Tab-separated table of C-alpha atoms in Angstrom:
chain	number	residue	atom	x	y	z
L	170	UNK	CA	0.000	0.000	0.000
L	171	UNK	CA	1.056	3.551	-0.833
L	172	UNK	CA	0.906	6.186	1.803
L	173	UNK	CA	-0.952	9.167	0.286
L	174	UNK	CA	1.198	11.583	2.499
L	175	UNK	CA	4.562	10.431	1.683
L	176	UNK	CA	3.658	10.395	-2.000
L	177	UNK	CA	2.462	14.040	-1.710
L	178	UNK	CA	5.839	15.324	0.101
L	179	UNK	CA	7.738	13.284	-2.651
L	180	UNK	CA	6.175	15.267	-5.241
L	181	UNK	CA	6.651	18.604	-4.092
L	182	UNK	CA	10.497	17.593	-2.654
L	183	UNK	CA	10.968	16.744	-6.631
L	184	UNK	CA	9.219	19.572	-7.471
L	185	UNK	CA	10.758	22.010	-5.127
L	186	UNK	CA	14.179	20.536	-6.329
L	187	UNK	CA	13.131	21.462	-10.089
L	188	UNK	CA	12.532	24.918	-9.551
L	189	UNK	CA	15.700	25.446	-7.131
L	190	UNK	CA	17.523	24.243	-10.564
L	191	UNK	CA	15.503	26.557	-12.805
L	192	UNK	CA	16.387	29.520	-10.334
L	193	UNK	CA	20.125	28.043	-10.388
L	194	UNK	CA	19.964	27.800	-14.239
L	195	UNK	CA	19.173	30.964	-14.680
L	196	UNK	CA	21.484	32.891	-11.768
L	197	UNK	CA	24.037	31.476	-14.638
L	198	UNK	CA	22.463	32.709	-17.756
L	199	UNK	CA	22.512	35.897	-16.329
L	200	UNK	CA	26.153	36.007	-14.991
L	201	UNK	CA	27.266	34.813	-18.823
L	202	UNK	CA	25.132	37.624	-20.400
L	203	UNK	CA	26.456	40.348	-17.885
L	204	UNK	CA	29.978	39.138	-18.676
L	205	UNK	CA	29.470	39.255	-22.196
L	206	UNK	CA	27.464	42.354	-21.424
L	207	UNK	CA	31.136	43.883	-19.793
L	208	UNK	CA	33.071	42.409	-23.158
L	209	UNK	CA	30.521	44.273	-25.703
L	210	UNK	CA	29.152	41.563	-27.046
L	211	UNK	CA	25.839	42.653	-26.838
L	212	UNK	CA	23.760	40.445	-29.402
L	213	UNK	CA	25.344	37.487	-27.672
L	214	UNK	CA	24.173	38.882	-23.942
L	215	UNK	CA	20.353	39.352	-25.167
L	216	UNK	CA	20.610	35.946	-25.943
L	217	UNK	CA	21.738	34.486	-22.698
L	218	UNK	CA	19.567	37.719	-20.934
L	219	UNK	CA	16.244	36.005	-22.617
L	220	UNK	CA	17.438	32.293	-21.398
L	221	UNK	CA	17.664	33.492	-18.080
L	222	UNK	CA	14.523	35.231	-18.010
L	223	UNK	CA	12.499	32.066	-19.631
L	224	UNK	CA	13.800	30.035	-16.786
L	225	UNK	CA	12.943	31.918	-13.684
L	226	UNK	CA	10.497	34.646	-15.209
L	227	UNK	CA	9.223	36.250	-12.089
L	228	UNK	CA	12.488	36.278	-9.916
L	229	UNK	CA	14.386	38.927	-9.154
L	230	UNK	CA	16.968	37.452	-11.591
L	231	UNK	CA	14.339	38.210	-14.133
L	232	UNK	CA	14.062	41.587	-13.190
L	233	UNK	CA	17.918	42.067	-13.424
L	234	UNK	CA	17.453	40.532	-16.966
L	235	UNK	CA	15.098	42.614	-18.521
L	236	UNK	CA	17.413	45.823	-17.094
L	237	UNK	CA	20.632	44.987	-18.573
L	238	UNK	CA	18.556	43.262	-21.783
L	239	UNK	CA	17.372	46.964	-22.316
L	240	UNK	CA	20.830	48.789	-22.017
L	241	UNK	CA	22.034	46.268	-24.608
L	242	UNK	CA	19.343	47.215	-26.998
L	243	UNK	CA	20.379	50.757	-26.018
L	244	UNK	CA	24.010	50.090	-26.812
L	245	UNK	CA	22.783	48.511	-30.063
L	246	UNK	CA	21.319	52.235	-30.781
L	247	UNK	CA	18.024	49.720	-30.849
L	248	UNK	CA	15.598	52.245	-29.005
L	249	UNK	CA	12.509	50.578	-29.479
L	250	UNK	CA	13.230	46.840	-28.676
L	251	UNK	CA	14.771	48.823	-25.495
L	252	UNK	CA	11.517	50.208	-24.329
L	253	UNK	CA	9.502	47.154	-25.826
L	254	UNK	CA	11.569	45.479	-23.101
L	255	UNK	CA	10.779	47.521	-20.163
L	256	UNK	CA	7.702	47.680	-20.845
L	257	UNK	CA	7.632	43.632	-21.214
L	258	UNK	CA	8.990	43.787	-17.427
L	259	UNK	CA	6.399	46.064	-16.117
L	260	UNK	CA	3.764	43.824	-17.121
L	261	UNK	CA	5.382	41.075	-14.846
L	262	UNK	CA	6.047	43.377	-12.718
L	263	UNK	CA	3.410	45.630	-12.450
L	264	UNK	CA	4.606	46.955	-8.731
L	265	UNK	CA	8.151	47.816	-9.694
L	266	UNK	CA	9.369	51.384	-9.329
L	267	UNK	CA	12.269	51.027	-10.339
L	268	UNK	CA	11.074	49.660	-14.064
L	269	UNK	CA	9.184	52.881	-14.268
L	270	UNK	CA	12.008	54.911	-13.418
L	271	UNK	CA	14.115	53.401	-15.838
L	272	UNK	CA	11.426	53.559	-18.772
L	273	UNK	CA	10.926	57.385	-17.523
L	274	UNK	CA	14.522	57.744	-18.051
L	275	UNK	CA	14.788	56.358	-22.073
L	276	UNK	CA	11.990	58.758	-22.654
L	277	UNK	CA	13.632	61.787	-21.589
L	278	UNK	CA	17.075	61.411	-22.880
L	279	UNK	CA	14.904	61.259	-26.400
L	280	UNK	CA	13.403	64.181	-25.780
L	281	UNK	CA	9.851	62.551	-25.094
L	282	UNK	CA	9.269	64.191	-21.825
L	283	UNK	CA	5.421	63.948	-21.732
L	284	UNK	CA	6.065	60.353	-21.563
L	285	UNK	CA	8.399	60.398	-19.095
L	286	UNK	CA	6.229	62.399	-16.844
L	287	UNK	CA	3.395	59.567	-16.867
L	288	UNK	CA	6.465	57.118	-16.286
L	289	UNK	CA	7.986	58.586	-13.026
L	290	UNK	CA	4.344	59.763	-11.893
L	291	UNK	CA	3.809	55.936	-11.450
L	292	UNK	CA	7.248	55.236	-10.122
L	293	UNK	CA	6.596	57.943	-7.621
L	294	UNK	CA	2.610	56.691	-6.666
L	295	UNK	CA	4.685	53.062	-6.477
L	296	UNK	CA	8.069	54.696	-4.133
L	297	UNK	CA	7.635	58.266	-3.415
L	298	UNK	CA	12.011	58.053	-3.525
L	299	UNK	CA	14.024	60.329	-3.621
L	300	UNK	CA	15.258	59.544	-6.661
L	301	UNK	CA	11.964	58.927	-8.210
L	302	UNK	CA	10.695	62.545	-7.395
L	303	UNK	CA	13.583	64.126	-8.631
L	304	UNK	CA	12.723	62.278	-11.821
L	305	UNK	CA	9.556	63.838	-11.951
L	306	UNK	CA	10.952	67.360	-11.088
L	307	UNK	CA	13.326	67.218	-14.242
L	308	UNK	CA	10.258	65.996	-16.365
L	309	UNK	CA	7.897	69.183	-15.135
L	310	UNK	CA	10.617	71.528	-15.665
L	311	UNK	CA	11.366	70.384	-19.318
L	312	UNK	CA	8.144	70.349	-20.113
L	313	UNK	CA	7.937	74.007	-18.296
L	314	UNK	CA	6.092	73.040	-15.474
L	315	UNK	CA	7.500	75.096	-13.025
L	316	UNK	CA	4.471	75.169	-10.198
L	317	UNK	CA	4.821	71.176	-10.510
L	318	UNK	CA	8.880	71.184	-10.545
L	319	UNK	CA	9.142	73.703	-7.300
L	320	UNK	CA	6.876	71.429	-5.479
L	321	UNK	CA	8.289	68.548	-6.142
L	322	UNK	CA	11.981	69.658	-5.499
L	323	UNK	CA	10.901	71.417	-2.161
L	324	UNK	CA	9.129	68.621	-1.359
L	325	UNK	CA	12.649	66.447	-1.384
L	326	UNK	CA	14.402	69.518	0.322
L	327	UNK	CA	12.053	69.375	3.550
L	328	UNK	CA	13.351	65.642	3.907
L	329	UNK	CA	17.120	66.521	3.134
L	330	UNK	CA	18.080	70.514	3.241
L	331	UNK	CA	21.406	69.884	2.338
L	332	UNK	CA	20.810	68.212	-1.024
L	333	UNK	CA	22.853	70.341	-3.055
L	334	UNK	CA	21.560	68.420	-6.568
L	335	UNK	CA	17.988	69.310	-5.712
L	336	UNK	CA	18.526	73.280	-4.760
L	337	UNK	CA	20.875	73.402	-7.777
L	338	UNK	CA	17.420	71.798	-10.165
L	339	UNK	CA	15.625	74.275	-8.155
L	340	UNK	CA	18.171	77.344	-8.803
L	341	UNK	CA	17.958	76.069	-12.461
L	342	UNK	CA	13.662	77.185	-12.169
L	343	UNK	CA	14.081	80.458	-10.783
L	344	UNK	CA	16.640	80.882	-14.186
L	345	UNK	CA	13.867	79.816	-16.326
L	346	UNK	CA	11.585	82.121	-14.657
L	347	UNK	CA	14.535	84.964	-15.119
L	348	UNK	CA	14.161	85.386	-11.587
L	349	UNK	CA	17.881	85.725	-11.636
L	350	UNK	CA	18.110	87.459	-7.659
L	351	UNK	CA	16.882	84.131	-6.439
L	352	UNK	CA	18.626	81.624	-8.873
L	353	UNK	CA	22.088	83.444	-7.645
L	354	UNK	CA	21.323	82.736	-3.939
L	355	UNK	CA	20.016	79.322	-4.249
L	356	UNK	CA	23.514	78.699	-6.590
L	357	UNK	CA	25.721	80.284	-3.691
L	358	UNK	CA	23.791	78.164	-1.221
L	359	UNK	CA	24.624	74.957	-3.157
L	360	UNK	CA	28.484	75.738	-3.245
L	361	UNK	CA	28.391	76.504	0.234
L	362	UNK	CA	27.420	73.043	0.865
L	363	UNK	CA	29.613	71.432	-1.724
L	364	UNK	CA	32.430	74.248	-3.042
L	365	UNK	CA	33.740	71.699	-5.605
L	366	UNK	CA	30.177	71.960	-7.291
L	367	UNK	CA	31.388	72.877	-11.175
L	368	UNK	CA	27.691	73.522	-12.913
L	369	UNK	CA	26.406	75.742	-9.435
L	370	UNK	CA	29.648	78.108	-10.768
L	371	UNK	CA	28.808	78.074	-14.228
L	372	UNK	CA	25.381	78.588	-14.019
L	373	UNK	CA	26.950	81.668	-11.774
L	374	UNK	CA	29.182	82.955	-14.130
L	375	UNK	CA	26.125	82.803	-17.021
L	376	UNK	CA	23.958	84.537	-15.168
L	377	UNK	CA	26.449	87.563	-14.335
L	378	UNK	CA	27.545	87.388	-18.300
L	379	UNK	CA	23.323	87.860	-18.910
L	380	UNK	CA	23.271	90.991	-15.549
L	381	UNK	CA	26.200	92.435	-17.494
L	382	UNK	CA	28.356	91.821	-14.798
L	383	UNK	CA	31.133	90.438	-16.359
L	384	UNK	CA	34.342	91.548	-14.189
L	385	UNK	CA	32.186	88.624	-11.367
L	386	UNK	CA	31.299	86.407	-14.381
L	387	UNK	CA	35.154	85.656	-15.357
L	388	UNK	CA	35.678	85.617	-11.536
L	389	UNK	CA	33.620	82.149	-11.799
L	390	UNK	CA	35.800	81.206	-14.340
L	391	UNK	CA	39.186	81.527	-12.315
L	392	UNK	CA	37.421	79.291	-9.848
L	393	UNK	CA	36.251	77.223	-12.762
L	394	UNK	CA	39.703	76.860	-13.926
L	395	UNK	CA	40.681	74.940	-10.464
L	396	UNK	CA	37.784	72.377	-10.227
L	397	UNK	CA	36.850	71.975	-14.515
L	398	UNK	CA	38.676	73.136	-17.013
L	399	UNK	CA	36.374	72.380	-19.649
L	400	UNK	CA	33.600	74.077	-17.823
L	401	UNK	CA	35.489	77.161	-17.430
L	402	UNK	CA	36.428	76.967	-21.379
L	403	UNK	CA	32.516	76.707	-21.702
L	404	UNK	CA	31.705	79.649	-19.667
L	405	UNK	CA	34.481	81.777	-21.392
L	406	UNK	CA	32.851	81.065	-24.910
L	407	UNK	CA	29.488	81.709	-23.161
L	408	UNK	CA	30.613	85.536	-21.717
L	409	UNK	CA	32.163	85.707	-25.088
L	410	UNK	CA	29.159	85.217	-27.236
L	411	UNK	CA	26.499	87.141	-24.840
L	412	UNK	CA	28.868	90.295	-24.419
L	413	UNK	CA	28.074	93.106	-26.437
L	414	UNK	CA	31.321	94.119	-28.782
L	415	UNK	CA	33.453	97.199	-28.735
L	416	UNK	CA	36.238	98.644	-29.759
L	417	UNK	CA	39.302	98.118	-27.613
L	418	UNK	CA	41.910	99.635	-30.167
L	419	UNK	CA	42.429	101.831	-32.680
L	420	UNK	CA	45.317	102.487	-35.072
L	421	UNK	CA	45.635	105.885	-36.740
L	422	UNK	CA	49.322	106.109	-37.842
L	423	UNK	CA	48.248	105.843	-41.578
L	424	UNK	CA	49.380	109.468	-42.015
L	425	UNK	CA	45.516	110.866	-40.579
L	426	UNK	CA	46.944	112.273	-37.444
L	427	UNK	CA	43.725	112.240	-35.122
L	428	UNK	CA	45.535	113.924	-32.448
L	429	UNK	CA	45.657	117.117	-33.984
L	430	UNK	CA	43.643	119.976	-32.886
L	431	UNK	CA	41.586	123.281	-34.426
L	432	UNK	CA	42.704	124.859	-37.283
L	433	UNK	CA	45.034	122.138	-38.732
L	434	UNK	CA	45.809	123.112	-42.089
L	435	UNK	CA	44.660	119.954	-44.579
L	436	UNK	CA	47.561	120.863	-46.260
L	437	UNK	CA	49.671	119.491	-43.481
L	438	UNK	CA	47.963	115.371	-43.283
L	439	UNK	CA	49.239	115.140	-46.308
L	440	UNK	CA	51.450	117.064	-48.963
L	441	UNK	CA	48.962	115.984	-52.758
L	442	UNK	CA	46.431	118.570	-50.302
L	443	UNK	CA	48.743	121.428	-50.695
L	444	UNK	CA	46.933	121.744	-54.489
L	445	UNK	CA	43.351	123.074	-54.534
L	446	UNK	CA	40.610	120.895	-54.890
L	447	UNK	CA	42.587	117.975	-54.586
L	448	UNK	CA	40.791	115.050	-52.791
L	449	UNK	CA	43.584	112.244	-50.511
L	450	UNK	CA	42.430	108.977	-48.901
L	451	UNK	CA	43.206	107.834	-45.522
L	452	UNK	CA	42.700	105.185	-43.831
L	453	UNK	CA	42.040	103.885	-40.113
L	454	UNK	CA	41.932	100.650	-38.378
L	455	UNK	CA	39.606	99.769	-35.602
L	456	UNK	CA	40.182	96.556	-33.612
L	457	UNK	CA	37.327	94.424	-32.257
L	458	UNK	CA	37.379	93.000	-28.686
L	459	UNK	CA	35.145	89.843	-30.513
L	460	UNK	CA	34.872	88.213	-33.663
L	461	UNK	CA	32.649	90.549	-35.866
L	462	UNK	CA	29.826	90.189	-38.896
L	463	UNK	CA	31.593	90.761	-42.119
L	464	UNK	CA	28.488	91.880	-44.125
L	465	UNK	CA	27.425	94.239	-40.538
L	466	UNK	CA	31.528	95.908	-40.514
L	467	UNK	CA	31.539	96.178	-44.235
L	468	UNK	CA	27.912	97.963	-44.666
L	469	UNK	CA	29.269	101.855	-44.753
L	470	UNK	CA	25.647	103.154	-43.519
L	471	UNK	CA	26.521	101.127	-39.974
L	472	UNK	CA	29.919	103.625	-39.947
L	473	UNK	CA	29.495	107.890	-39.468
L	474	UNK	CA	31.935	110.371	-39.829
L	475	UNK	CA	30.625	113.282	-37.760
L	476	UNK	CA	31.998	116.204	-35.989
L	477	UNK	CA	31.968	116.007	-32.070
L	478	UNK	CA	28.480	117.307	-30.572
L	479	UNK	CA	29.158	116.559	-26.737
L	480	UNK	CA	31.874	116.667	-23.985
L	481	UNK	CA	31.628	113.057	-23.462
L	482	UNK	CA	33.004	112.833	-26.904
L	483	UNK	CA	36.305	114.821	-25.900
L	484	UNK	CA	34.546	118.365	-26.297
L	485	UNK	CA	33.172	120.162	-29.087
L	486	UNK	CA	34.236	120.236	-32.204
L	487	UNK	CA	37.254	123.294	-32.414
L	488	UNK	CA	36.293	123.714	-28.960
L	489	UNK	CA	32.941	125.448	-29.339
L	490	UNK	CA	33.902	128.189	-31.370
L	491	UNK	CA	33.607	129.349	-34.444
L	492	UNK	CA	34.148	127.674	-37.412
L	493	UNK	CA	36.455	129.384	-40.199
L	494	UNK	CA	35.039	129.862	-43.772
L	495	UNK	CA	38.613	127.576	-44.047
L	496	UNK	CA	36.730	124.232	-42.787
L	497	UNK	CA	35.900	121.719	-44.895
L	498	UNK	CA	33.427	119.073	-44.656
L	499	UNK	CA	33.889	115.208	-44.683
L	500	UNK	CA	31.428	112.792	-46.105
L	501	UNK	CA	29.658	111.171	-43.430
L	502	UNK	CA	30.201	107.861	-44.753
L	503	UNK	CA	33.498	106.123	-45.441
L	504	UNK	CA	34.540	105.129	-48.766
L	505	UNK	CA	34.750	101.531	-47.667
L	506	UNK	CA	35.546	99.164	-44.910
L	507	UNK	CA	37.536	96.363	-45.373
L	508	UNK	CA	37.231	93.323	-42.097
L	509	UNK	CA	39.885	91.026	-41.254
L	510	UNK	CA	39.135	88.478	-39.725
L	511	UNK	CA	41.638	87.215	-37.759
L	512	UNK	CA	42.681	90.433	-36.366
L	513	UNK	CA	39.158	91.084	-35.600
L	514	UNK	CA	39.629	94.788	-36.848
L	515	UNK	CA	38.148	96.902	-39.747
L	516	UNK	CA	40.048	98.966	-41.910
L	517	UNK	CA	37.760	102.455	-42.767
L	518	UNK	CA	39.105	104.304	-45.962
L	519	UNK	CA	37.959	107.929	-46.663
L	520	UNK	CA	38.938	110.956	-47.853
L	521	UNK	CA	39.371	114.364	-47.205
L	522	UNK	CA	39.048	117.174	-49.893
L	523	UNK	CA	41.112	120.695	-50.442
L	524	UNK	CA	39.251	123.765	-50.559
L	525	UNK	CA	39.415	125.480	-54.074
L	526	UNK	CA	41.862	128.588	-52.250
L	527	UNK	CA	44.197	125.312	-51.036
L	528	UNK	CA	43.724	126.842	-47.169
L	529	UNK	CA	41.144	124.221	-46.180
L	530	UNK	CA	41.358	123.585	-42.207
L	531	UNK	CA	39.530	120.934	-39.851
L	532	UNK	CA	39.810	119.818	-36.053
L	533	UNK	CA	41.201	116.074	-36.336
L	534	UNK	CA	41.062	115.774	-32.824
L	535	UNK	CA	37.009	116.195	-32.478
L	536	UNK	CA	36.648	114.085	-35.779
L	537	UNK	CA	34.084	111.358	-34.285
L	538	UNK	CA	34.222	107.721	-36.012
L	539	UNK	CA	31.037	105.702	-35.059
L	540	UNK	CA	29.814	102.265	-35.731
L	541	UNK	CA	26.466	100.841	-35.349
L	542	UNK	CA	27.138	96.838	-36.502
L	543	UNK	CA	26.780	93.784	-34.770
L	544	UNK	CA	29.221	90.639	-33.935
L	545	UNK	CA	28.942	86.926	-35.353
L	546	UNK	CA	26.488	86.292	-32.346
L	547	UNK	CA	23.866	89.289	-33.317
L	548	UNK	CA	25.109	91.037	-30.899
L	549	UNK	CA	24.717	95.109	-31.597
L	550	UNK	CA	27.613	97.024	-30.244
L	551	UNK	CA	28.315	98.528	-26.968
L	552	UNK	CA	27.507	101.791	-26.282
L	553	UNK	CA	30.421	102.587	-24.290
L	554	UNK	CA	32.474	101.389	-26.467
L	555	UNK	CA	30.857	102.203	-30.453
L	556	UNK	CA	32.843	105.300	-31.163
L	557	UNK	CA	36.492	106.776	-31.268
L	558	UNK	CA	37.859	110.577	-31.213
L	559	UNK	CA	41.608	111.985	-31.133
L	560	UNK	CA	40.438	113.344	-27.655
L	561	UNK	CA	37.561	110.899	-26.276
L	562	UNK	CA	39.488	107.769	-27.714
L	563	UNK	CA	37.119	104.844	-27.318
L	564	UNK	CA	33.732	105.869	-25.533
């Protein structure tokens, strides 16, 4: 006679056994696929990732499977059969925060943040983390949610204070909302806790370059220079392409001697204006502190020529008196401008005309050169620094 009992506990001892292999079958798929995983064989570790996930499919080793099954895919530059796999896991694991987070994640680096949102609102409803929120933080502020983001990140800052990643995210809102006051104290705050913080002084830096307040902008990039070089390289072509140009030098040795004051006989720039009526170029060269627009420097209506008006332009023009019946006029426009490029300067070419008695004067030194262009960035000149005089120099 067969006892009924012992039959039953011999059953599920040999059944017990067989899924202790199955589980110990596929432990070892998935150590060969994370191995070949390491080596770049990726084909060959989807492979061994789906054998370990058809012999144990709701283990933990299955979880583990599906995760580094989707990276391959990823790796592979095979975004779809990536998310068809994650979302293959959530439906075996329907309670998995982690899966959601992950799926969140291969949404947003493609730009798909709507998505992404629904994904981390269910890994947060699963594991209100605080990785999970912070998730959901960076989805509402790319999707402009800022309401949504603030909450969210202040929500994770009344558990930990001192999280410098979360103030920094929420630093990052108050930048979107141009409420630069706040964005600078919530960045100070965050180096305060960690000084060695690289984006909390860039993000400094760019918003002095935007205030205009360059001299503390490039003082973020001496720090910068310390902790991340590349960084600070970044945040010196940043200040570069936000700053308004100017001129920072300008060469008049060309024989039109700017320097000279009221009543300079024409005669004496140049020795062809000793005849009457006889016309003599000269020429100028103004040096950029930033590359320039060719088409904007070249385009004579963005130069003037004009006699000084002002005191902030080095006086009047022959010092408020007078003029002789001797002056002559210059064109308001230059002949032509020539850029170059890699000297960042533009040559200006005009000329000056004898009287027909050959006694034509003019005040050099209150001769005002203007321009009105813009750099490569759009960027319209500064208006401290736009125009030049023998007297004034660069203003």
């Amino acid at each position: 006679m067969f006892n009924k009992a012992t039959i039953s506990e011999n059953l599920f001892s040999v059944l017990g056994n067989k899924f202790s292999n199955y589980s110990s079958f596929s432990g070892t798929a998935l150590s060969r696929a994370i191995d070949l995983y390491l080596s770049g064989n990726y084909e060959g570790s989807i492979r061994e990732l789906r054998r370990a996930i058809s012999l144990d499919p709701y283990s933990e080793n299955s979880i583990k499977a599906y995760e580094f099954m989707a990276q391959a895919f990823l790796k592979l530059q095979k975004k779809e059969d990536a998310e068809k796999t994650y979302r293959e896991a959530i439906k075996l694991f329907p309670q998995n925060d982690n899966l959601y987070l992950k799926l969140g994640y291969l949404y947003f680096h493609e730009g798909r943040y709507k998505e992404a949102e629904d994904a981390f609102l269910k890994a947060v409803r699963l594991n209100p983390s605080e990785d999970n929120l912070y998730a959901l933080g960076q989805a509402y502020l790319s999707l402009n949610k800022f309401k949504e983001a603030k909450e969210i990140f202040q929500r994770i800052l009344k558990r930990e204070p001192k999280n410098y990643g979360t103030l920094y995210a929420l630093g990052q809102i108050y930048v979107r909302e141009e409420n630069y006051g706040e964005a600078i104290k919530i960045f100070k705050e965050v180096i305060s806790i960690k000084s060695d913080f690289a984006y909390a002084y860039f993000d400094l830096g760019a918003l002095y370059a935007d205030m205009n307040e360059f001299s503390l902008a490039e003082e973020q990039i001496r720090i910068l220079e310390g902790i991340n070089k590349d960084l600070a390289e970044d945040l010196k072509a940043y200040i570069l392409k936000v700053k308004k140009p100017g001129f920072i030098f300008v060469d008049t040795s060309r024989a039109f001697n700017i320097k000279r004051g009221p009543g300079t006989p024409l005669s004496s720039l140049d020795p062809a204006l000793s005849v009457p009526g006889a016309s003599k170029r000269f020429m100028i060269e103004f040096y950029f502190d930033k590359p320039m627009d060719r088409r904007s420097v070249e385009k004579i209506t963005n130069w003037s020529i004009t006699r000084s008006s002002g005191i902030n332009q080095g006086g009047l023009y022959n010092w408020g008196l007078p003029v002789p019946q001797t002056e002559i006029s210059i064109n308001p426009l230059p002949d032509l401008v020539i850029y170059n490029s890699q000297r960042n300067s533009a040559t200006v070419i005009f000329t000056l005309k004898q009287n027909s008695t050959g006694d034509g004067t003019i005040d050099p030194s209150h001769i005002i050169f203007r321009f009105y262009g813009k750099d490569i960035y759009g960027n319209y000149m500064d208006p401290s620094k736009d125009e030049y005089g023998g007297l004034s120099l660069i203003v």
